[in-house]
Amino acid sequence: MTITYRDDVRPGLEQARELYRASTLGERRPIDDDTRFAAMLANANLTVTAWDGDLLVGISRCVTDFAWTTYLADLAVRVSHQRNGIGKELMRRTQAAAPQAKLLLLAAPAAERYYPHVGFSHFPQAWMLREHESIP
């Protein structure tokens, strides 16, 4: 298997939706809301993709200032292509695109044990206000 990594192309809506489903990340993202999902893809300012020929097999979708913080909003690899180092390489290339910035993410419950394995530290001080909540 030869994987090609690209940071100069954004996948189309259907390509991305199919990848998110095949990676199980689609269970936790609004992939069936075309407007919202398209905005997620369009407004990420750092996207690294992994390709097996013409098949999109992985994505790192981020928002970054390229100086202080890179928020890794989505890391998705097709289940069929997992355990081949694709996720790790996507993160390496993401970090290389903004080497001065810290890489920050929220782990999916199933991935909590993966991130320490690839060098991430856990910080329990994080806080989140979900989209249906508001500041009183």
mmCIF file of N, CA and C in Angstrom:
data_model
loop_
_atom_site.group_PDB
_atom_site.id
_atom_site.type_symbol
_atom_site.label_atom_id
_atom_site.label_comp_id
_atom_site.label_asym_id
_atom_site.label_seq_id
_atom_site.Cartn_x
_atom_site.Cartn_y
_atom_site.Cartn_z
ATOM 1 N N MET A 1 0.849 -1.176 0.000
ATOM 2 C CA MET A 1 0.000 0.000 0.000
ATOM 3 C C MET A 1 0.891 1.236 0.000
ATOM 4 N N THR A 2 0.679 2.102 -0.981
ATOM 5 C CA THR A 2 1.402 3.360 -1.062
ATOM 6 C C THR A 2 0.440 4.492 -0.764
ATOM 7 N N ILE A 3 0.727 5.218 0.292
ATOM 8 C CA ILE A 3 -0.130 6.324 0.726
ATOM 9 C C ILE A 3 0.529 7.641 0.314
ATOM 10 N N THR A 4 -0.247 8.524 -0.261
ATOM 11 C CA THR A 4 0.211 9.857 -0.644
ATOM 12 C C THR A 4 -0.452 10.869 0.292
ATOM 13 N N TYR A 5 0.353 11.787 0.812
ATOM 14 C CA TYR A 5 -0.144 12.817 1.717
ATOM 15 C C TYR A 5 -0.159 14.148 0.982
ATOM 16 N N ARG A 6 -1.239 14.915 1.202
ATOM 17 C CA ARG A 6 -1.375 16.198 0.512
ATOM 18 C C ARG A 6 -1.903 17.261 1.466
ATOM 19 N N ASP A 7 -1.365 18.463 1.334
ATOM 20 C CA ASP A 7 -1.885 19.596 2.095
ATOM 21 C C ASP A 7 -2.377 20.691 1.153
ATOM 22 N N ASP A 8 -2.493 20.353 -0.123
ATOM 23 C CA ASP A 8 -2.883 21.329 -1.131
ATOM 24 C C ASP A 8 -4.244 21.032 -1.758
ATOM 25 N N VAL A 9 -4.994 20.130 -1.162
ATOM 26 C CA VAL A 9 -6.294 19.776 -1.715
ATOM 27 C C VAL A 9 -7.274 19.523 -0.566
ATOM 28 N N ARG A 10 -8.494 19.993 -0.744
ATOM 29 C CA ARG A 10 -9.557 19.701 0.209
ATOM 30 C C ARG A 10 -10.492 18.702 -0.446
ATOM 31 N N PRO A 11 -10.873 17.687 0.266
ATOM 32 C CA PRO A 11 -11.795 16.719 -0.336
ATOM 33 C C PRO A 11 -13.175 17.335 -0.547
ATOM 34 N N GLY A 12 -13.884 16.810 -1.519
ATOM 35 C CA GLY A 12 -15.255 17.238 -1.742
ATOM 36 C C GLY A 12 -16.148 16.748 -0.619
ATOM 37 N N LEU A 13 -17.337 17.291 -0.567
ATOM 38 C CA LEU A 13 -18.281 16.967 0.497
ATOM 39 C C LEU A 13 -18.572 15.466 0.551
ATOM 40 N N GLU A 14 -18.866 14.862 -0.581
ATOM 41 C CA GLU A 14 -19.187 13.426 -0.587
ATOM 42 C C GLU A 14 -17.980 12.562 -0.244
ATOM 43 N N GLN A 15 -16.806 12.936 -0.747
ATOM 44 C CA GLN A 15 -15.575 12.200 -0.403
ATOM 45 C C GLN A 15 -15.339 12.236 1.095
ATOM 46 N N ALA A 16 -15.461 13.419 1.677
ATOM 47 C CA ALA A 16 -15.232 13.580 3.115
ATOM 48 C C ALA A 16 -16.287 12.830 3.920
ATOM 49 N N ARG A 17 -17.541 12.939 3.511
ATOM 50 C CA ARG A 17 -18.620 12.260 4.227
ATOM 51 C C ARG A 17 -18.378 10.749 4.246
ATOM 52 N N GLU A 18 -17.981 10.218 3.109
ATOM 53 C CA GLU A 18 -17.730 8.769 3.011
ATOM 54 C C GLU A 18 -16.560 8.362 3.906
ATOM 55 N N LEU A 19 -15.508 9.175 3.940
ATOM 56 C CA LEU A 19 -14.362 8.897 4.822
ATOM 57 C C LEU A 19 -14.792 8.935 6.280
ATOM 58 N N TYR A 20 -15.533 9.962 6.680
ATOM 59 C CA TYR A 20 -15.957 10.082 8.068
ATOM 60 C C TYR A 20 -16.801 8.881 8.483
ATOM 61 N N ARG A 21 -17.658 8.415 7.582
ATOM 62 C CA ARG A 21 -18.442 7.209 7.886
ATOM 63 C C ARG A 21 -17.539 5.993 8.024
ATOM 64 N N ALA A 22 -16.590 5.847 7.123
ATOM 65 C CA ALA A 22 -15.700 4.678 7.106
ATOM 66 C C ALA A 22 -14.701 4.688 8.260
ATOM 67 N N SER A 23 -14.551 5.828 8.917
ATOM 68 C CA SER A 23 -13.617 5.931 10.040
ATOM 69 C C SER A 23 -14.343 5.883 11.380
ATOM 70 N N THR A 24 -15.636 5.938 11.376
ATOM 71 C CA THR A 24 -16.546 6.023 12.526
ATOM 72 C C THR A 24 -16.636 7.432 13.118
ATOM 73 N N LEU A 25 -15.828 8.383 12.640
ATOM 74 C CA LEU A 25 -15.921 9.752 13.145
ATOM 75 C C LEU A 25 -17.259 10.376 12.766
ATOM 76 N N GLY A 26 -17.864 9.885 11.703
ATOM 77 C CA GLY A 26 -19.160 10.394 11.268
ATOM 78 C C GLY A 26 -20.251 10.235 12.304
ATOM 79 N N GLU A 27 -20.052 9.321 13.254
ATOM 80 C CA GLU A 27 -21.031 9.134 14.331
ATOM 81 C C GLU A 27 -21.074 10.335 15.261
ATOM 82 N N ARG A 28 -19.996 11.137 15.276
ATOM 83 C CA ARG A 28 -19.891 12.264 16.203
ATOM 84 C C ARG A 28 -19.778 13.613 15.494
ATOM 85 N N ARG A 29 -20.076 13.649 14.202
ATOM 86 C CA ARG A 29 -20.010 14.891 13.432
ATOM 87 C C ARG A 29 -21.298 15.054 12.627
ATOM 88 N N PRO A 30 -21.680 16.290 12.316
ATOM 89 C CA PRO A 30 -22.934 16.530 11.579
ATOM 90 C C PRO A 30 -22.756 16.306 10.071
ATOM 91 N N ILE A 31 -22.363 15.106 9.686
ATOM 92 C CA ILE A 31 -22.021 14.857 8.278
ATOM 93 C C ILE A 31 -23.231 14.834 7.352
ATOM 94 N N ASP A 32 -24.442 14.682 7.889
ATOM 95 C CA ASP A 32 -25.631 14.687 7.044
ATOM 96 C C ASP A 32 -26.264 16.073 6.921
ATOM 97 N N ASP A 33 -25.701 17.045 7.588
ATOM 98 C CA ASP A 33 -26.130 18.437 7.476
ATOM 99 C C ASP A 33 -25.159 19.090 6.481
ATOM 100 N N ASP A 34 -25.549 19.112 5.205
ATOM 101 C CA ASP A 34 -24.646 19.573 4.151
ATOM 102 C C ASP A 34 -24.059 20.952 4.424
ATOM 103 N N THR A 35 -24.872 21.886 4.867
ATOM 104 C CA THR A 35 -24.400 23.251 5.097
ATOM 105 C C THR A 35 -23.348 23.283 6.194
ATOM 106 N N ARG A 36 -23.642 22.635 7.287
ATOM 107 C CA ARG A 36 -22.718 22.651 8.432
ATOM 108 C C ARG A 36 -21.436 21.875 8.124
ATOM 109 N N PHE A 37 -21.581 20.695 7.506
ATOM 110 C CA PHE A 37 -20.401 19.884 7.205
ATOM 111 C C PHE A 37 -19.524 20.585 6.160
ATOM 112 N N ALA A 38 -20.138 21.185 5.151
ATOM 113 C CA ALA A 38 -19.370 21.920 4.140
ATOM 114 C C ALA A 38 -18.620 23.085 4.781
ATOM 115 N N ALA A 39 -19.258 23.773 5.726
ATOM 116 C CA ALA A 39 -18.600 24.882 6.423
ATOM 117 C C ALA A 39 -17.422 24.380 7.255
ATOM 118 N N MET A 40 -17.586 23.224 7.879
ATOM 119 C CA MET A 40 -16.482 22.639 8.653
ATOM 120 C C MET A 40 -15.263 22.424 7.758
ATOM 121 N N LEU A 41 -15.490 21.868 6.589
ATOM 122 C CA LEU A 41 -14.392 21.590 5.659
ATOM 123 C C LEU A 41 -13.798 22.877 5.098
ATOM 124 N N ALA A 42 -14.666 23.816 4.712
ATOM 125 C CA ALA A 42 -14.197 25.050 4.081
ATOM 126 C C ALA A 42 -13.459 25.972 5.036
ATOM 127 N N ASN A 43 -13.863 25.998 6.297
ATOM 128 C CA ASN A 43 -13.297 26.955 7.237
ATOM 129 C C ASN A 43 -12.078 26.451 8.002
ATOM 130 N N ALA A 44 -11.723 25.201 7.824
ATOM 131 C CA ALA A 44 -10.460 24.717 8.395
ATOM 132 C C ALA A 44 -9.338 25.379 7.600
ATOM 133 N N ASN A 45 -8.356 25.937 8.285
ATOM 134 C CA ASN A 45 -7.291 26.599 7.540
ATOM 135 C C ASN A 45 -6.023 25.759 7.429
ATOM 136 N N LEU A 46 -6.078 24.526 7.910
ATOM 137 C CA LEU A 46 -4.997 23.566 7.685
ATOM 138 C C LEU A 46 -5.636 22.191 7.547
ATOM 139 N N THR A 47 -5.531 21.626 6.374
ATOM 140 C CA THR A 47 -6.085 20.302 6.114
ATOM 141 C C THR A 47 -5.003 19.457 5.465
ATOM 142 N N VAL A 48 -4.727 18.309 6.057
ATOM 143 C CA VAL A 48 -3.777 17.351 5.487
ATOM 144 C C VAL A 48 -4.566 16.082 5.200
ATOM 145 N N THR A 49 -4.412 15.548 4.002
ATOM 146 C CA THR A 49 -5.162 14.363 3.610
ATOM 147 C C THR A 49 -4.222 13.224 3.255
ATOM 148 N N ALA A 50 -4.737 12.009 3.362
ATOM 149 C CA ALA A 50 -3.994 10.798 2.997
ATOM 150 C C ALA A 50 -4.804 10.060 1.934
ATOM 151 N N TRP A 51 -4.126 9.609 0.889
ATOM 152 C CA TRP A 51 -4.775 8.984 -0.259
ATOM 153 C C TRP A 51 -4.136 7.646 -0.573
ATOM 154 N N ASP A 52 -4.960 6.667 -0.842
ATOM 155 C CA ASP A 52 -4.529 5.365 -1.359
ATOM 156 C C ASP A 52 -5.022 5.343 -2.803
ATOM 157 N N GLY A 53 -4.182 5.782 -3.723
ATOM 158 C CA GLY A 53 -4.629 5.996 -5.096
ATOM 159 C C GLY A 53 -5.606 7.158 -5.111
ATOM 160 N N ASP A 54 -6.810 6.928 -5.627
ATOM 161 C CA ASP A 54 -7.851 7.963 -5.672
ATOM 162 C C ASP A 54 -8.762 7.937 -4.454
ATOM 163 N N LEU A 55 -8.513 7.003 -3.531
ATOM 164 C CA LEU A 55 -9.370 6.841 -2.364
ATOM 165 C C LEU A 55 -8.851 7.667 -1.196
ATOM 166 N N LEU A 56 -9.697 8.562 -0.681
ATOM 167 C CA LEU A 56 -9.369 9.336 0.509
ATOM 168 C C LEU A 56 -9.410 8.398 1.711
ATOM 169 N N VAL A 57 -8.268 8.224 2.382
ATOM 170 C CA VAL A 57 -8.206 7.271 3.500
ATOM 171 C C VAL A 57 -7.967 7.943 4.846
ATOM 172 N N GLY A 58 -7.617 9.239 4.832
ATOM 173 C CA GLY A 58 -7.385 9.917 6.104
ATOM 174 C C GLY A 58 -7.413 11.417 5.962
ATOM 175 N N ILE A 59 -7.700 12.078 7.077
ATOM 176 C CA ILE A 59 -7.721 13.547 7.095
ATOM 177 C C ILE A 59 -7.340 14.062 8.477
ATOM 178 N N SER A 60 -6.617 15.145 8.473
ATOM 179 C CA SER A 60 -6.360 15.956 9.661
ATOM 180 C C SER A 60 -6.939 17.326 9.329
ATOM 181 N N ARG A 61 -7.990 17.715 10.036
ATOM 182 C CA ARG A 61 -8.687 18.983 9.765
ATOM 183 C C ARG A 61 -8.480 19.892 10.968
ATOM 184 N N CYS A 62 -7.848 21.066 10.720
ATOM 185 C CA CYS A 62 -7.425 21.925 11.828
ATOM 186 C C CYS A 62 -7.789 23.390 11.625
ATOM 187 N N VAL A 63 -7.778 24.098 12.752
ATOM 188 C CA VAL A 63 -7.816 25.553 12.783
ATOM 189 C C VAL A 63 -6.552 25.976 13.523
ATOM 190 N N THR A 64 -5.766 26.846 12.891
ATOM 191 C CA THR A 64 -4.494 27.233 13.497
ATOM 192 C C THR A 64 -4.171 28.699 13.230
ATOM 193 N N ASP A 65 -3.376 29.287 14.120
ATOM 194 C CA ASP A 65 -2.815 30.614 13.874
ATOM 195 C C ASP A 65 -1.373 30.488 13.399
ATOM 196 N N PHE A 66 -0.871 29.258 13.284
ATOM 197 C CA PHE A 66 0.471 28.926 12.804
ATOM 198 C C PHE A 66 1.585 29.457 13.701
ATOM 199 N N ALA A 67 1.246 29.955 14.880
ATOM 200 C CA ALA A 67 2.264 30.520 15.755
ATOM 201 C C ALA A 67 2.161 30.022 17.191
ATOM 202 N N TRP A 68 0.931 29.899 17.703
ATOM 203 C CA TRP A 68 0.754 29.551 19.106
ATOM 204 C C TRP A 68 -0.014 28.247 19.289
ATOM 205 N N THR A 69 -1.148 28.095 18.585
ATOM 206 C CA THR A 69 -1.994 26.927 18.791
ATOM 207 C C THR A 69 -2.540 26.397 17.470
ATOM 208 N N THR A 70 -2.505 25.089 17.334
ATOM 209 C CA THR A 70 -3.208 24.391 16.258
ATOM 210 C C THR A 70 -4.218 23.476 16.926
ATOM 211 N N TYR A 71 -5.494 23.685 16.623
ATOM 212 C CA TYR A 71 -6.556 22.831 17.146
ATOM 213 C C TYR A 71 -6.844 21.757 16.108
ATOM 214 N N LEU A 72 -6.540 20.531 16.448
ATOM 215 C CA LEU A 72 -6.801 19.389 15.579
ATOM 216 C C LEU A 72 -8.250 18.976 15.813
ATOM 217 N N ALA A 73 -9.137 19.523 14.982
ATOM 218 C CA ALA A 73 -10.576 19.318 15.159
ATOM 219 C C ALA A 73 -10.987 17.897 14.788
ATOM 220 N N ASP A 74 -10.401 17.352 13.731
ATOM 221 C CA ASP A 74 -10.740 16.002 13.279
ATOM 222 C C ASP A 74 -9.496 15.273 12.813
ATOM 223 N N LEU A 75 -9.339 14.061 13.297
ATOM 224 C CA LEU A 75 -8.351 13.127 12.771
ATOM 225 C C LEU A 75 -9.135 11.866 12.443
ATOM 226 N N ALA A 76 -9.210 11.541 11.170
ATOM 227 C CA ALA A 76 -10.000 10.390 10.747
ATOM 228 C C ALA A 76 -9.188 9.531 9.787
ATOM 229 N N VAL A 77 -9.190 8.232 10.025
ATOM 230 C CA VAL A 77 -8.562 7.257 9.132
ATOM 231 C C VAL A 77 -9.559 6.121 8.959
ATOM 232 N N ARG A 78 -9.754 5.710 7.729
ATOM 233 C CA ARG A 78 -10.660 4.586 7.461
ATOM 234 C C ARG A 78 -10.278 3.398 8.329
ATOM 235 N N VAL A 79 -11.274 2.723 8.868
ATOM 236 C CA VAL A 79 -11.013 1.527 9.676
ATOM 237 C C VAL A 79 -10.151 0.542 8.894
ATOM 238 N N SER A 80 -10.419 0.407 7.596
ATOM 239 C CA SER A 80 -9.670 -0.530 6.751
ATOM 240 C C SER A 80 -8.194 -0.168 6.617
ATOM 241 N N HIS A 81 -7.824 1.066 6.927
ATOM 242 C CA HIS A 81 -6.446 1.528 6.778
ATOM 243 C C HIS A 81 -5.793 1.886 8.119
ATOM 244 N N GLN A 82 -6.499 1.663 9.214
ATOM 245 C CA GLN A 82 -5.925 1.964 10.525
ATOM 246 C C GLN A 82 -4.828 0.970 10.877
ATOM 247 N N ARG A 83 -3.995 1.373 11.820
ATOM 248 C CA ARG A 83 -2.863 0.573 12.313
ATOM 249 C C ARG A 83 -1.756 0.416 11.268
ATOM 250 N N ASN A 84 -1.679 1.420 10.382
ATOM 251 C CA ASN A 84 -0.613 1.454 9.377
ATOM 252 C C ASN A 84 0.215 2.728 9.493
ATOM 253 N N GLY A 85 0.032 3.493 10.570
ATOM 254 C CA GLY A 85 0.799 4.712 10.784
ATOM 255 C C GLY A 85 0.259 5.936 10.065
ATOM 256 N N ILE A 86 -0.909 5.826 9.437
ATOM 257 C CA ILE A 86 -1.464 6.947 8.673
ATOM 258 C C ILE A 86 -1.860 8.093 9.602
ATOM 259 N N GLY A 87 -2.546 7.805 10.687
ATOM 260 C CA GLY A 87 -2.933 8.852 11.631
ATOM 261 C C GLY A 87 -1.715 9.555 12.207
ATOM 262 N N LYS A 88 -0.722 8.789 12.561
ATOM 263 C CA LYS A 88 0.503 9.358 13.120
ATOM 264 C C LYS A 88 1.199 10.261 12.097
ATOM 265 N N GLU A 89 1.235 9.827 10.845
ATOM 266 C CA GLU A 89 1.864 10.645 9.805
ATOM 267 C C GLU A 89 1.046 11.904 9.519
ATOM 268 N N LEU A 90 -0.271 11.804 9.547
ATOM 269 C CA LEU A 90 -1.105 12.996 9.382
ATOM 270 C C LEU A 90 -0.796 14.007 10.490
ATOM 271 N N MET A 91 -0.644 13.533 11.717
ATOM 272 C CA MET A 91 -0.327 14.438 12.829
ATOM 273 C C MET A 91 1.078 15.012 12.687
ATOM 274 N N ARG A 92 2.042 14.208 12.237
ATOM 275 C CA ARG A 92 3.407 14.713 12.016
ATOM 276 C C ARG A 92 3.396 15.859 11.011
ATOM 277 N N ARG A 93 2.678 15.647 9.905
ATOM 278 C CA ARG A 93 2.626 16.668 8.859
ATOM 279 C C ARG A 93 1.846 17.898 9.311
ATOM 280 N N THR A 94 0.842 17.709 10.119
ATOM 281 C CA THR A 94 0.095 18.822 10.696
ATOM 282 C C THR A 94 1.019 19.648 11.583
ATOM 283 N N GLN A 95 1.761 18.986 12.431
ATOM 284 C CA GLN A 95 2.688 19.678 13.328
ATOM 285 C C GLN A 95 3.781 20.390 12.528
ATOM 286 N N ALA A 96 4.271 19.762 11.475
ATOM 287 C CA ALA A 96 5.321 20.369 10.653
ATOM 288 C C ALA A 96 4.839 21.633 9.937
ATOM 289 N N ALA A 97 3.555 21.720 9.652
ATOM 290 C CA ALA A 97 3.008 22.901 8.983
ATOM 291 C C ALA A 97 2.979 24.120 9.899
ATOM 292 N N ALA A 98 2.979 23.909 11.195
ATOM 293 C CA ALA A 98 2.975 24.995 12.181
ATOM 294 C C ALA A 98 3.878 24.583 13.342
ATOM 295 N N PRO A 99 5.186 24.500 13.097
ATOM 296 C CA PRO A 99 6.091 23.908 14.102
ATOM 297 C C PRO A 99 6.216 24.668 15.411
ATOM 298 N N GLN A 100 5.891 25.959 15.434
ATOM 299 C CA GLN A 100 5.963 26.717 16.687
ATOM 300 C C GLN A 100 4.704 26.553 17.528
ATOM 301 N N ALA A 101 3.643 26.054 16.934
ATOM 302 C CA ALA A 101 2.350 25.972 17.618
ATOM 303 C C ALA A 101 2.195 24.652 18.352
ATOM 304 N N LYS A 102 1.563 24.718 19.517
ATOM 305 C CA LYS A 102 1.226 23.485 20.219
ATOM 306 C C LYS A 102 0.040 22.845 19.502
ATOM 307 N N LEU A 103 -0.024 21.535 19.507
ATOM 308 C CA LEU A 103 -1.106 20.793 18.870
ATOM 309 C C LEU A 103 -2.074 20.360 19.958
ATOM 310 N N LEU A 104 -3.321 20.785 19.826
ATOM 311 C CA LEU A 104 -4.346 20.590 20.841
ATOM 312 C C LEU A 104 -5.514 19.836 20.233
ATOM 313 N N LEU A 105 -6.119 18.921 20.989
ATOM 314 C CA LEU A 105 -7.283 18.191 20.483
ATOM 315 C C LEU A 105 -8.165 17.725 21.614
ATOM 316 N N LEU A 106 -9.402 17.382 21.250
ATOM 317 C CA LEU A 106 -10.332 16.708 22.147
ATOM 318 C C LEU A 106 -10.427 15.272 21.649
ATOM 319 N N ALA A 107 -10.113 14.311 22.481
ATOM 320 C CA ALA A 107 -10.115 12.912 22.051
ATOM 321 C C ALA A 107 -11.504 12.303 22.122
ATOM 322 N N ALA A 108 -11.829 11.544 21.099
ATOM 323 C CA ALA A 108 -13.041 10.725 21.146
ATOM 324 C C ALA A 108 -12.822 9.664 22.220
ATOM 325 N N PRO A 109 -13.876 9.251 22.907
ATOM 326 C CA PRO A 109 -13.698 8.257 23.972
ATOM 327 C C PRO A 109 -12.919 7.014 23.524
ATOM 328 N N ALA A 110 -13.153 6.534 22.327
ATOM 329 C CA ALA A 110 -12.466 5.331 21.849
ATOM 330 C C ALA A 110 -10.981 5.570 21.566
ATOM 331 N N ALA A 111 -10.576 6.839 21.456
ATOM 332 C CA ALA A 111 -9.185 7.150 21.110
ATOM 333 C C ALA A 111 -8.372 7.677 22.284
ATOM 334 N N GLU A 112 -8.971 7.734 23.465
ATOM 335 C CA GLU A 112 -8.267 8.317 24.612
ATOM 336 C C GLU A 112 -6.933 7.653 24.911
ATOM 337 N N ARG A 113 -6.828 6.351 24.698
ATOM 338 C CA ARG A 113 -5.565 5.656 24.988
ATOM 339 C C ARG A 113 -4.577 5.741 23.828
ATOM 340 N N TYR A 114 -5.033 6.160 22.655
ATOM 341 C CA TYR A 114 -4.151 6.277 21.492
ATOM 342 C C TYR A 114 -3.206 7.474 21.618
ATOM 343 N N TYR A 115 -3.732 8.609 22.014
ATOM 344 C CA TYR A 115 -2.937 9.833 21.987
ATOM 345 C C TYR A 115 -1.717 9.816 22.920
ATOM 346 N N PRO A 116 -1.800 9.290 24.137
ATOM 347 C CA PRO A 116 -0.569 9.190 24.934
ATOM 348 C C PRO A 116 0.472 8.284 24.254
ATOM 349 N N HIS A 117 0.002 7.289 23.535
ATOM 350 C CA HIS A 117 0.896 6.360 22.831
ATOM 351 C C HIS A 117 1.727 7.067 21.752
ATOM 352 N N VAL A 118 1.184 8.150 21.176
ATOM 353 C CA VAL A 118 1.913 8.875 20.127
ATOM 354 C C VAL A 118 2.513 10.184 20.631
ATOM 355 N N GLY A 119 2.597 10.349 21.964
ATOM 356 C CA GLY A 119 3.340 11.464 22.533
ATOM 357 C C GLY A 119 2.544 12.615 23.110
ATOM 358 N N PHE A 120 1.220 12.568 23.064
ATOM 359 C CA PHE A 120 0.414 13.652 23.628
ATOM 360 C C PHE A 120 0.366 13.548 25.146
ATOM 361 N N SER A 121 0.290 14.696 25.806
ATOM 362 C CA SER A 121 0.101 14.765 27.252
ATOM 363 C C SER A 121 -1.349 15.120 27.545
ATOM 364 N N HIS A 122 -1.859 14.592 28.658
ATOM 365 C CA HIS A 122 -3.242 14.865 29.065
ATOM 366 C C HIS A 122 -3.271 16.088 29.966
ATOM 367 N N PHE A 123 -4.208 17.003 29.702
ATOM 368 C CA PHE A 123 -4.386 18.195 30.517
ATOM 369 C C PHE A 123 -5.840 18.258 30.963
ATOM 370 N N PRO A 124 -6.128 17.967 32.211
ATOM 371 C CA PRO A 124 -7.522 17.943 32.678
ATOM 372 C C PRO A 124 -8.147 19.325 32.852
ATOM 373 N N GLN A 125 -7.409 20.395 32.586
ATOM 374 C CA GLN A 125 -7.945 21.736 32.796
ATOM 375 C C GLN A 125 -8.806 22.226 31.637
ATOM 376 N N ALA A 126 -9.023 21.449 30.628
ATOM 377 C CA ALA A 126 -9.816 21.886 29.469
ATOM 378 C C ALA A 126 -11.285 22.045 29.857
ATOM 379 N N TRP A 127 -11.949 22.993 29.208
ATOM 380 C CA TRP A 127 -13.359 23.254 29.439
ATOM 381 C C TRP A 127 -14.049 23.401 28.098
ATOM 382 N N MET A 128 -15.328 23.053 28.055
ATOM 383 C CA MET A 128 -16.058 23.132 26.801
ATOM 384 C C MET A 128 -17.473 23.632 27.048
ATOM 385 N N LEU A 129 -17.928 24.500 26.174
ATOM 386 C CA LEU A 129 -19.311 24.954 26.139
ATOM 387 C C LEU A 129 -19.874 24.417 24.825
ATOM 388 N N ARG A 130 -20.797 23.477 24.907
ATOM 389 C CA ARG A 130 -21.335 22.832 23.700
ATOM 390 C C ARG A 130 -22.266 23.762 22.939
ATOM 391 N N GLU A 131 -22.539 23.405 21.689
ATOM 392 C CA GLU A 131 -23.316 24.279 20.811
ATOM 393 C C GLU A 131 -24.721 24.556 21.316
ATOM 394 N N HIS A 132 -25.312 23.680 22.100
ATOM 395 C CA HIS A 132 -26.662 23.909 22.607
ATOM 396 C C HIS A 132 -26.662 24.607 23.972
ATOM 397 N N GLU A 133 -25.503 24.922 24.508
ATOM 398 C CA GLU A 133 -25.393 25.595 25.796
ATOM 399 C C GLU A 133 -25.052 27.066 25.571
ATOM 400 N N SER A 134 -25.326 27.888 26.553
ATOM 401 C CA SER A 134 -24.981 29.312 26.419
ATOM 402 C C SER A 134 -24.484 29.839 27.746
ATOM 403 N N ILE A 135 -23.773 30.917 27.668
ATOM 404 C CA ILE A 135 -23.260 31.584 28.864
ATOM 405 C C ILE A 135 -24.416 32.347 29.484
ATOM 406 N N PRO A 136 -24.728 32.090 30.764
ATOM 407 C CA PRO A 136 -25.878 32.756 31.405
ATOM 408 C C PRO A 136 -25.634 34.240 31.604
#
